[in-house]
Short mmCIF file of C-alpha atoms in Angstrom, two decimals:
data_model
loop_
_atom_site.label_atom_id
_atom_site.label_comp_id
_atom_site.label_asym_id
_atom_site.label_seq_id
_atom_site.Cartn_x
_atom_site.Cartn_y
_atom_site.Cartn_z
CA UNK A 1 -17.80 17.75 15.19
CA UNK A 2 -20.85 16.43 16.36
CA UNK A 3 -22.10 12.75 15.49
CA UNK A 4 -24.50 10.11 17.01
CA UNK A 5 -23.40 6.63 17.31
CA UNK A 6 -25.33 3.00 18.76
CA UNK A 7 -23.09 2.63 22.17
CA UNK A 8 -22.14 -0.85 21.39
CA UNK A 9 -20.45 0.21 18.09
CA UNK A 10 -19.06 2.64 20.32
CA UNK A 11 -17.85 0.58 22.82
CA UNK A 12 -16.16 -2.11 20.72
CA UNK A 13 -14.07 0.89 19.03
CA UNK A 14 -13.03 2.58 21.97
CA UNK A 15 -12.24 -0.69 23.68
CA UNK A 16 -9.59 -1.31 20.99
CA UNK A 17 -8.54 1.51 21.11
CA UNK A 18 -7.80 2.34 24.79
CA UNK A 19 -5.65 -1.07 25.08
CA UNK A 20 -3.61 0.12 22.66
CA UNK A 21 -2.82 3.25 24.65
CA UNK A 22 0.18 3.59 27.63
CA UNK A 23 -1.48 3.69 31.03
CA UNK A 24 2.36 5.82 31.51
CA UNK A 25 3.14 7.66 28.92
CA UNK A 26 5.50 11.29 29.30
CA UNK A 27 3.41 12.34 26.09
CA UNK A 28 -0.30 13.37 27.37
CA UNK A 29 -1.71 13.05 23.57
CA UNK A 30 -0.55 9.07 23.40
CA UNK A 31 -3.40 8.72 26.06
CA UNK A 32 -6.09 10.07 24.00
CA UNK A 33 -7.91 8.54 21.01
CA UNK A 34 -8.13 10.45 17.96
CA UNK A 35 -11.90 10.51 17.14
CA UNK A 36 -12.41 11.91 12.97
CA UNK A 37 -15.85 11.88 11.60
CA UNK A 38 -16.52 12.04 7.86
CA UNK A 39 -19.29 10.99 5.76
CA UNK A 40 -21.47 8.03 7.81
CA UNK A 41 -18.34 6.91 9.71
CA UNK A 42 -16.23 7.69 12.45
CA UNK A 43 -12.88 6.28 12.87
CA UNK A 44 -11.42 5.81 16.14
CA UNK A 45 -7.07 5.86 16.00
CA UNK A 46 -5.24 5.27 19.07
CA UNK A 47 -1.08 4.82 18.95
CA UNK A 48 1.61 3.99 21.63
CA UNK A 49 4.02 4.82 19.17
CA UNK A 50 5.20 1.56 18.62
CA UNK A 51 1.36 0.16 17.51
CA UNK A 52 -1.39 2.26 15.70
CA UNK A 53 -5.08 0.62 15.55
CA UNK A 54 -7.71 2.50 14.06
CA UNK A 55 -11.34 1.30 14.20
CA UNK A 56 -13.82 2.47 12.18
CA UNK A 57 -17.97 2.20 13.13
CA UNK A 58 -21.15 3.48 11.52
CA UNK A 59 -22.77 7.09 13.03
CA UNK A 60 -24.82 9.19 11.72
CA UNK A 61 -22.14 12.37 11.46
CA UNK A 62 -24.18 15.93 11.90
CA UNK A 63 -21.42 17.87 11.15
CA UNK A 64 -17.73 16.29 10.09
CA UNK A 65 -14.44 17.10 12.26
CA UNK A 66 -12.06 15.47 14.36
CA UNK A 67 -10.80 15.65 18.09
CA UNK A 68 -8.55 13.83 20.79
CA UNK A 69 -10.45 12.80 24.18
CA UNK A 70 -8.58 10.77 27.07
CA UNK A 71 -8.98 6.99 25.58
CA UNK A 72 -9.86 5.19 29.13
CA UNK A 73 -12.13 7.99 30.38
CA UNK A 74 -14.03 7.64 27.33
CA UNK A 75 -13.97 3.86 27.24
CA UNK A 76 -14.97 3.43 31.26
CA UNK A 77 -17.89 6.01 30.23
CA UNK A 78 -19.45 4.11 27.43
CA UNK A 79 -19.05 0.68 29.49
CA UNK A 80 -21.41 1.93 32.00
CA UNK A 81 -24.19 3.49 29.70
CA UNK A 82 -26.75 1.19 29.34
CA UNK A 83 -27.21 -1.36 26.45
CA UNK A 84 -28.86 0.18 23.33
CA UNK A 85 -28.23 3.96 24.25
CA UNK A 86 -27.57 6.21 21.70
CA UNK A 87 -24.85 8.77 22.58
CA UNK A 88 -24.21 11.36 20.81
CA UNK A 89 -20.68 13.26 20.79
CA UNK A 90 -20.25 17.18 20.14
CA UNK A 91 -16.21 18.66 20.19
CA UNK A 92 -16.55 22.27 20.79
CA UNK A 93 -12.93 23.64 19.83
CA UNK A 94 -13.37 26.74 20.84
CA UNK A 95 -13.67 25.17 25.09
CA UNK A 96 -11.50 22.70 24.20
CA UNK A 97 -14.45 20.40 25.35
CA UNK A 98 -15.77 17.12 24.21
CA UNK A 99 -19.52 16.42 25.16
CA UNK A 100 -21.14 13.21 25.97
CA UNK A 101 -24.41 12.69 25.85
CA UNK A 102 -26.89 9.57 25.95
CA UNK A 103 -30.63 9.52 28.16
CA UNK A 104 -30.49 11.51 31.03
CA UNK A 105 -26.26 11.42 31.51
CA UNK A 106 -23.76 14.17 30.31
CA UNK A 107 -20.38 14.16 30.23
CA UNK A 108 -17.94 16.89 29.31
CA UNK A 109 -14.18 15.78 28.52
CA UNK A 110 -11.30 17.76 28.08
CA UNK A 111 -9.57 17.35 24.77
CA UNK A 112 -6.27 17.99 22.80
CA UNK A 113 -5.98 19.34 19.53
CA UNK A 114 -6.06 16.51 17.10
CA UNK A 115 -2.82 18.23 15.20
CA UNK A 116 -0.46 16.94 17.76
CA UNK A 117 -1.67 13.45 17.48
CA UNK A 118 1.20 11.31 16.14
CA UNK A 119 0.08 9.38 12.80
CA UNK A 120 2.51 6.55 12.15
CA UNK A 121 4.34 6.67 8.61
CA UNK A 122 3.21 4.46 5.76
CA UNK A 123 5.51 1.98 4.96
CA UNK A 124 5.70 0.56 1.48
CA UNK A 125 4.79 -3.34 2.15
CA UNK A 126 7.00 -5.98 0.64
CA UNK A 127 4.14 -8.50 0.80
CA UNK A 128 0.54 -8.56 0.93
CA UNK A 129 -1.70 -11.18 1.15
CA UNK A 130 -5.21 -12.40 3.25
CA UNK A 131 -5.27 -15.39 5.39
CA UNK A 132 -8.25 -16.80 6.73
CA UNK A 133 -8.57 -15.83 10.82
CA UNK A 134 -8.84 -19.36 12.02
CA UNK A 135 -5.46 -20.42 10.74
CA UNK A 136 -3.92 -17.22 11.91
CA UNK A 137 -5.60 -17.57 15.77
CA UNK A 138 -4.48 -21.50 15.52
CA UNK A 139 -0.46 -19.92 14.42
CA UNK A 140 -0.51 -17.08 17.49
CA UNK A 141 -2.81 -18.61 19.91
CA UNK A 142 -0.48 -22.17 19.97
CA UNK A 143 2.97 -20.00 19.96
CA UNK A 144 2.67 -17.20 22.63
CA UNK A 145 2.72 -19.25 25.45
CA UNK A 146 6.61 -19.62 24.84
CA UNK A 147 7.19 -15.94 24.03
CA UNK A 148 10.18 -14.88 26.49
CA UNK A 149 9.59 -12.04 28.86
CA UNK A 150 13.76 -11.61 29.28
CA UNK A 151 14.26 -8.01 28.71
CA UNK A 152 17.83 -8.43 27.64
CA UNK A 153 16.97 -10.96 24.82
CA UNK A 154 14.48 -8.98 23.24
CA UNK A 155 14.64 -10.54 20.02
CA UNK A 156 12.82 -13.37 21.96
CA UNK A 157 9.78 -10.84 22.71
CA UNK A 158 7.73 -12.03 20.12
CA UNK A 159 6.50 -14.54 17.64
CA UNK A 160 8.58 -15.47 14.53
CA UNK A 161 6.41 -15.04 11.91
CA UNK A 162 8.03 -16.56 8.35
CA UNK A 163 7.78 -18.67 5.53
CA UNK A 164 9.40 -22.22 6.14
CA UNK A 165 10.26 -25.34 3.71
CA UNK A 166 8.12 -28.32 5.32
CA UNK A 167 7.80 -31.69 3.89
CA UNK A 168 4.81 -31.08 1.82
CA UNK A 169 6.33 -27.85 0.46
CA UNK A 170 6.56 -24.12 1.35
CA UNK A 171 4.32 -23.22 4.87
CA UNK A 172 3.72 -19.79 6.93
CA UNK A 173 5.22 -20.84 10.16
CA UNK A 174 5.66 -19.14 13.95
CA UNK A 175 7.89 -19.98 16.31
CA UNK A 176 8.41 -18.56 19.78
CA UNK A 177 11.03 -19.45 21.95
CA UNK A 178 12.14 -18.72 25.91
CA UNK A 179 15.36 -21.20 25.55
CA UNK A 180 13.24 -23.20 28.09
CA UNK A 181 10.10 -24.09 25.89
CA UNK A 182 9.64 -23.94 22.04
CA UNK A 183 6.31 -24.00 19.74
CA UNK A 184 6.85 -24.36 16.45
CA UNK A 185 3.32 -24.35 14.32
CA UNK A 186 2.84 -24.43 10.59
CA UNK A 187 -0.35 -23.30 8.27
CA UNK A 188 -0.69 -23.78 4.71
CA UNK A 189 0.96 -20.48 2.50
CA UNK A 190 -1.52 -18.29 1.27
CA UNK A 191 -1.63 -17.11 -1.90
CA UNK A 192 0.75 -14.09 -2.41
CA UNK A 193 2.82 -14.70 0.60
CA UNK A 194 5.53 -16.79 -0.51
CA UNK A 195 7.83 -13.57 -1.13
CA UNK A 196 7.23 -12.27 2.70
CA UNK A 197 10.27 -11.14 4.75
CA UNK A 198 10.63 -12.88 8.20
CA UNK A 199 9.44 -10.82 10.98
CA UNK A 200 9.39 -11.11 14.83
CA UNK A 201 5.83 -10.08 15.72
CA UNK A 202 5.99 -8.23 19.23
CA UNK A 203 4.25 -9.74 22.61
CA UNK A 204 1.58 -6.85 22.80
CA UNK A 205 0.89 -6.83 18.91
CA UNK A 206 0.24 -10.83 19.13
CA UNK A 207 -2.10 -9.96 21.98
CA UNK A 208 -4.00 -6.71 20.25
CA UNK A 209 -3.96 -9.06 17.45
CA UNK A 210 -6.35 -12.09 18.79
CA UNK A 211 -9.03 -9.87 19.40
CA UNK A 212 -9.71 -9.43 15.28
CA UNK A 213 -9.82 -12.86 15.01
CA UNK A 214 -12.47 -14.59 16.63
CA UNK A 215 -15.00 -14.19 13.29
CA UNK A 216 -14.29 -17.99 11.69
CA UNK A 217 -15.78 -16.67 8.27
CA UNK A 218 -13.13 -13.25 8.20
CA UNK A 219 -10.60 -13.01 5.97
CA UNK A 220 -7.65 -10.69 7.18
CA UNK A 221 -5.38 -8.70 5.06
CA UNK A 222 -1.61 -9.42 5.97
CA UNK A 223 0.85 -6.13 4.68
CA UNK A 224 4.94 -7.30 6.02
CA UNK A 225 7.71 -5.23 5.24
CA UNK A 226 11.45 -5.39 6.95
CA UNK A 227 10.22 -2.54 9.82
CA UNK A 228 6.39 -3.07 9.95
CA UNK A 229 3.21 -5.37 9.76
CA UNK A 230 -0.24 -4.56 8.69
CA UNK A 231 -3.37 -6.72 9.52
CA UNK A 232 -6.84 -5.35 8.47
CA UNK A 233 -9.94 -6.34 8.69
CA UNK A 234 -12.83 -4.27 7.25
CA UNK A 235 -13.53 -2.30 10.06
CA UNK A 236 -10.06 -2.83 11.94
CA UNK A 237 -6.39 -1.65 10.89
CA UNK A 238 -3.76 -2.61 13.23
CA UNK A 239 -0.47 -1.74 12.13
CA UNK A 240 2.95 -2.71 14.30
CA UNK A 241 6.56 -2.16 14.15
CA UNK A 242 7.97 -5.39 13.79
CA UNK A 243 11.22 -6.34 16.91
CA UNK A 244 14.57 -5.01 15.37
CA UNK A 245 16.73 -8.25 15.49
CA UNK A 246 17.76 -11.00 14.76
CA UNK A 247 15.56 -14.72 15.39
CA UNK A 248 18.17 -17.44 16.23
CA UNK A 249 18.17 -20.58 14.29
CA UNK A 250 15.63 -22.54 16.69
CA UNK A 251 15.88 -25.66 14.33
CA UNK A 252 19.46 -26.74 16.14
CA UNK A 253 17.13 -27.26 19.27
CA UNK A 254 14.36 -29.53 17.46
CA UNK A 255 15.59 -32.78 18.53
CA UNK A 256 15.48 -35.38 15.77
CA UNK A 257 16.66 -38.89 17.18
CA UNK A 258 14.16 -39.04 20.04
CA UNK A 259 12.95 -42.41 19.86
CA UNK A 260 11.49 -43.35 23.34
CA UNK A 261 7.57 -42.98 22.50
CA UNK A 262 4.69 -41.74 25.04
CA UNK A 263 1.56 -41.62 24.19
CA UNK A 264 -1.34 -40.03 27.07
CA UNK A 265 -4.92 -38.89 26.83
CA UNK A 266 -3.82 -34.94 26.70
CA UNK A 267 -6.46 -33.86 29.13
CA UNK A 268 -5.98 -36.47 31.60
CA UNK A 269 -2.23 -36.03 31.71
CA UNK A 270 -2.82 -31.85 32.12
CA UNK A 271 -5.40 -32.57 35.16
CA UNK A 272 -2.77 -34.97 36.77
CA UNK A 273 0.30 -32.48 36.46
CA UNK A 274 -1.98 -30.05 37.96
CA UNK A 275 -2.96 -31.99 40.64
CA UNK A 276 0.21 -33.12 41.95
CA UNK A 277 1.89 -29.76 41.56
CA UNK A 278 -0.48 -28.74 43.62
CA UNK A 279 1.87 -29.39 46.63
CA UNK A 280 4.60 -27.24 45.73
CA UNK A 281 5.32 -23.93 46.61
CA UNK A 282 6.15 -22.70 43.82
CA UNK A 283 4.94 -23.06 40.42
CA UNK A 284 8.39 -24.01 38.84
CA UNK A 285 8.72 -26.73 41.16
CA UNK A 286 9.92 -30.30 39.08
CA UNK A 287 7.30 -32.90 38.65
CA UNK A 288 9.18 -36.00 38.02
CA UNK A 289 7.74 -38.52 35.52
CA UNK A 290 8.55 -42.17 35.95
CA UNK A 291 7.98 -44.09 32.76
CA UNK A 292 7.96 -48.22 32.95
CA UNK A 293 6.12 -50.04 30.09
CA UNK A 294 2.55 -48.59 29.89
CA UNK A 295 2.58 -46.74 33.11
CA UNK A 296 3.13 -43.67 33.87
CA UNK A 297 4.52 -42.08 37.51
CA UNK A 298 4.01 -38.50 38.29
CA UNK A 299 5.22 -37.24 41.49
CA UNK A 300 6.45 -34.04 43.21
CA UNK A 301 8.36 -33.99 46.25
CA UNK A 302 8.83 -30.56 48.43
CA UNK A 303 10.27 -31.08 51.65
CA UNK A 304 9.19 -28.01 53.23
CA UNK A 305 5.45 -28.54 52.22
CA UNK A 306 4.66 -32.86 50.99
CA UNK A 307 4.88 -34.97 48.53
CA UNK A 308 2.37 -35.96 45.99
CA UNK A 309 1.62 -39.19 43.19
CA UNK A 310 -0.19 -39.68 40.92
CA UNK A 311 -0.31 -43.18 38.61
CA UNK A 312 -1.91 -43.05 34.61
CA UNK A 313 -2.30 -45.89 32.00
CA UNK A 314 -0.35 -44.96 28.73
CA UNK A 315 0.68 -46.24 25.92
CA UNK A 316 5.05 -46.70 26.25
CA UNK A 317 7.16 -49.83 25.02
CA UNK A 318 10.92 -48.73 25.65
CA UNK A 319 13.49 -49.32 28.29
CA UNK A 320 12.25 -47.20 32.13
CA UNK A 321 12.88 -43.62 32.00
CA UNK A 322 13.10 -40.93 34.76
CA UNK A 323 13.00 -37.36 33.75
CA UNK A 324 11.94 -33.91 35.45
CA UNK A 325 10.18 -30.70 33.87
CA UNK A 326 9.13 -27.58 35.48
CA UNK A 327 5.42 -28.07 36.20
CA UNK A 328 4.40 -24.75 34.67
CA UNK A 329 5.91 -25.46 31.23
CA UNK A 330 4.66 -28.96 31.38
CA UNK A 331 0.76 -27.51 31.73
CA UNK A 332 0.84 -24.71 28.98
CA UNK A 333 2.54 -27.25 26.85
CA UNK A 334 -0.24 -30.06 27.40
CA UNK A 335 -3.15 -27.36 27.53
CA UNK A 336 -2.35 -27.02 22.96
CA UNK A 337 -3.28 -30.18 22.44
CA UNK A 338 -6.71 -30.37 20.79
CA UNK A 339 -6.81 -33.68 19.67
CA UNK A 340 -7.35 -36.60 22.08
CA UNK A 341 -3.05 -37.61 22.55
CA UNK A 342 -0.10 -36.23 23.12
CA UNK A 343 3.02 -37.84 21.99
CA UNK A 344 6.47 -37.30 23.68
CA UNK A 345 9.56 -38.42 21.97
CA UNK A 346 12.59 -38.31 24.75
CA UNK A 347 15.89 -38.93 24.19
CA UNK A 348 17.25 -39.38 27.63
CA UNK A 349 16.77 -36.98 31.19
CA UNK A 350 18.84 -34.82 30.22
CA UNK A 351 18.18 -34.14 26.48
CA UNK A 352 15.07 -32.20 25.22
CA UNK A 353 11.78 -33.63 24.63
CA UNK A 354 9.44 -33.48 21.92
CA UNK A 355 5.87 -33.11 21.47
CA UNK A 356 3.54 -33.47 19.28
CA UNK A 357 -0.57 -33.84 18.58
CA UNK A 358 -1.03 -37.03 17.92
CA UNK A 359 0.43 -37.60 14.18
CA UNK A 360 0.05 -34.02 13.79
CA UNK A 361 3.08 -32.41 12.37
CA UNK A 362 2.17 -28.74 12.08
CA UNK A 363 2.10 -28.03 15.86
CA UNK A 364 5.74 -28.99 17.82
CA UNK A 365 6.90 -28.12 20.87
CA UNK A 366 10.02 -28.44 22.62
CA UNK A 367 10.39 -28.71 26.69
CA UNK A 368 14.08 -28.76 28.34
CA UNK A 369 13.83 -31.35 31.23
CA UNK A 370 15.08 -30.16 34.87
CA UNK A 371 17.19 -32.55 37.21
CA UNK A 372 15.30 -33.67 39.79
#
């Protein structure tokens, strides 16, 4: 195999690729990338078993083949060519040798014969459809925040990615869930989708997952099946085992008869959390909010390090309310908001509270309030 390719097509293909891979891994192939050249294209597949991406960039192929080189050797040596280079790759099978060339700098790579290289099965998809990438960034981007990290409830590892019955009809919804926080965010149902199975879409797949879809004009094939999900892009497959289990019914812990109404400028009520949490040790540390009519109180108190207050002008009208939330949850909750106000519903301090964007009903989240 030999073939010549521009290094920032190179680049953006191996970078894919090598997060994909295990930095620990028992198998030593699952840390290479599987390079196959063919016609004017190489394609560049990396696995962890679990998720397979394959990437595929223009070059100018001399003679076809395919070979396996160490993914983050490869990707560490094409970050520090210079912009513009044009590095050409030669596999020599018989030394078991992949050469890399571009200017004045050669590299020579060991390889692994691309025959052991796992290729994950095809699955037959029970849905396919295309959604545009905004509306698919706005669905993972406002979720993951809430994705659990809790090993033992692993069915919590990932986004909840189904087809919901909203008041204005059938919508592609995700929900994530830590049984601390909850973001529940709705799009309109593309075209095709309305048969899709509900999947949970792992932590590292939502991640791998952002970075096809920052183009605002791109159009992304979505492929879901019980076991797997498929989204492409022209140049970018990325297919993932979906999480094995079963999503619990998060609509129980939607409150509905939350009636005491808040209304803050979103940004100012993030920089004020921030700021008085700033006196806490530690990050999970209660900020207490003290609600009278049109005034808001925020206030930590840690003994072992000071106190801190901090006053904001708001829009509330019902009876004086005291409640607590972990400071952390309180920030990544407030940093969604994209229009000007948040609105909190609360029950009482010891129910869960609601928000929302504005009148916005596609994006809610739900925060569990701490004693304080």
């Amino acid at each position: 195999m030999k073939i010549s390719i521009e290094r920032a097509a190179l680049l953006k293909a191996v970078s894919q690729a090598q997060s994909v891979v295990e930095r620990r891994n028992t198998i030593p192939i699952l840390a290479n990338v599987l390079i196959e050249a063919e016609g004017s294209d190489a394609t560049f597949r990396a696995t962890d078993l679990d998720i397979e991406v394959v990437d595929k960039a223009a070059a100018q192929v001399e003679r076809a083949g395919a070979t396996t080189v160490a993914a983050t050797t490869l990707h560490e040596i094409v970050r520090k060519l210079p912009d513009g280079a044009l590095v050409t790759l030669t596999a020599d099978n018989a030394t078991g040798r992949l050469t890399v060339e571009a200017g004045r700098s050669n590299f020579s790579l060991a390889t692994l014969p691309k025959e052991d290289f796992p290729v994950m099965a095809s699955s037959e998809y029970a849905s396919n459809f295309s959604a545009a990438a905004p509306a698919l960034r706005r669905l993972f981007d406002k979720s993951k925040f809430a994705i659990s990290t809790e090993e033992t409830r692993y069915y919590l590892n990932g986004v909840y990615m189904h087809i919901a019955d909203a008041e204005g009809g059938q919508v592609l919804r995700c929900v994530a869930t830590d049984g601390h926080r909850l973001a529940r965010i709705d799009a309109d149902l593309p075209e095709g989708a309305a048969d899709m199975p509900g999947v949970i879409v792992p932590r590292k797949t939502v991640g791998e997952l952002r970075k096809l879809l920052d183009d605002d004009e791109m159009k992304i094939a979505v492929s879901v099946s019980e076991t797997k999900i498929r989204f492409a892009t022209p140049d970018i497959t990325l297919t993932s085992k979906v999480i094995d289990g079963t999503f619990p019914d998060y609509t129980r812990v939607i409150p509905q008869g939350n009636t005491r109404k808040l209304e803050v400028d979103a940004a100012d009520f993030a920089q004020a959390v921030d700021r008085v949490a700033t006196v806490s040790s530690e990050r999970s540390r209660a900020v207490k909010l003290q609600l009278d009519e049109d005034r808001l109180v925020l206030s930590v108190n840690a003994p072992d390090s000071g106190a801190a207050e901090e006053e904001l002008a708001v829009a509330y009208g019902d009876e004086r309310l005291e409640i607590g939330f972990n400071a952390k949850y309180l920030l990544e909750i407030a940093s969604q908001v994209d229009r000007e106000n948040a609105v909190f519903l609360f029950n009482s301090s010891g129910d869960p509270t609601l928000m929302r964007e504005g009148n916005d009903q596609t994006a809610v989240y739900v925060v569990m309030p701490m004693r304080v």
